Amino acid sequence: MGFVMYAKFPYYSVAQMYAMSLDMPVAIMLGGDLLYWVVDRQSEVEYQKIGCSLLSRSC
């Protein structure tokens, strides 16, 4: 399974609003580029392996 990323944002609050608007479980990660990544919950472990930090989960 590949990595699934929905969007990147410069502000955490914007990433939260976007994550809440999706009708699927997602995670918000802080990426190596210092942007907040909204990713599929099933991919969050793969993102952690490449150095991203898990900040929150949304259902």
GROMACS .gro file of C-alpha atoms in nm:
model
   59
    1MET     CA    1   0.000   0.000   0.000
    2GLY     CA    2   0.132   0.343  -0.091
    3PHE     CA    3   0.131   0.659   0.114
    4VAL     CA    4  -0.192   0.858   0.090
    5MET     CA    5  -0.169   1.232   0.154
    6TYR     CA    6  -0.466   1.461   0.106
    7ALA     CA    7  -0.310   1.806   0.156
    8LYS     CA    8  -0.035   2.014   0.320
    9PHE     CA    9  -0.092   2.338   0.509
   10PRO     CA   10   0.133   2.600   0.670
   11TYR     CA   11  -0.099   2.632   0.975
   12TYR     CA   12  -0.222   2.358   1.207
   13SER     CA   13  -0.566   2.519   1.249
   14VAL     CA   14  -0.624   2.512   0.873
   15ALA     CA   15  -0.517   2.146   0.860
   16GLN     CA   16  -0.766   2.072   1.141
   17MET     CA   17  -1.052   2.243   0.958
   18TYR     CA   18  -0.970   2.055   0.639
   19ALA     CA   19  -0.945   1.722   0.825
   20MET     CA   20  -1.285   1.777   0.988
   21SER     CA   21  -1.441   1.843   0.647
   22LEU     CA   22  -1.335   1.503   0.515
   23ASP     CA   23  -1.569   1.209   0.559
   24MET     CA   24  -1.293   0.962   0.641
   25PRO     CA   25  -1.043   0.893   0.920
   26VAL     CA   26  -0.726   1.099   0.877
   27ALA     CA   27  -0.419   1.196   1.076
   28ILE     CA   28  -0.240   1.530   1.093
   29MET     CA   29   0.138   1.496   1.079
   30LEU     CA   30   0.419   1.750   1.101
   31GLY     CA   31   0.638   1.681   0.800
   32GLY     CA   32   1.008   1.737   0.746
   33ASP     CA   33   0.921   2.046   0.542
   34LEU     CA   34   0.757   2.194   0.858
   35LEU     CA   35   0.413   2.184   0.696
   36TYR     CA   36   0.110   2.010   0.847
   37TRP     CA   37   0.017   1.707   0.638
   38VAL     CA   38  -0.332   1.558   0.633
   39VAL     CA   39  -0.284   1.188   0.560
   40ASP     CA   40  -0.488   0.869   0.557
   41ARG     CA   41  -0.493   0.705   0.902
   42GLN     CA   42  -0.378   0.375   0.752
   43SER     CA   43  -0.064   0.549   0.620
   44GLU     CA   44   0.037   0.728   0.943
   45VAL     CA   45   0.288   0.460   1.051
   46GLU     CA   46   0.463   0.482   0.714
   47TYR     CA   47   0.492   0.859   0.751
   48GLN     CA   48   0.636   0.818   1.102
   49LYS     CA   49   0.901   0.586   0.958
   50ILE     CA   50   1.023   0.867   0.729
   51GLY     CA   51   1.044   1.117   1.015
   52CYS     CA   52   0.701   1.279   1.039
   53SER     CA   53   0.548   1.344   1.381
   54LEU     CA   54   0.189   1.246   1.457
   55LEU     CA   55  -0.001   1.543   1.600
   56SER     CA   56  -0.365   1.432   1.598
   57ARG     CA   57  -0.624   1.198   1.454
   58SER     CA   58  -0.967   1.281   1.319
   59CYS     CA   59  -1.257   1.043   1.257
   0.00000   0.00000   0.00000
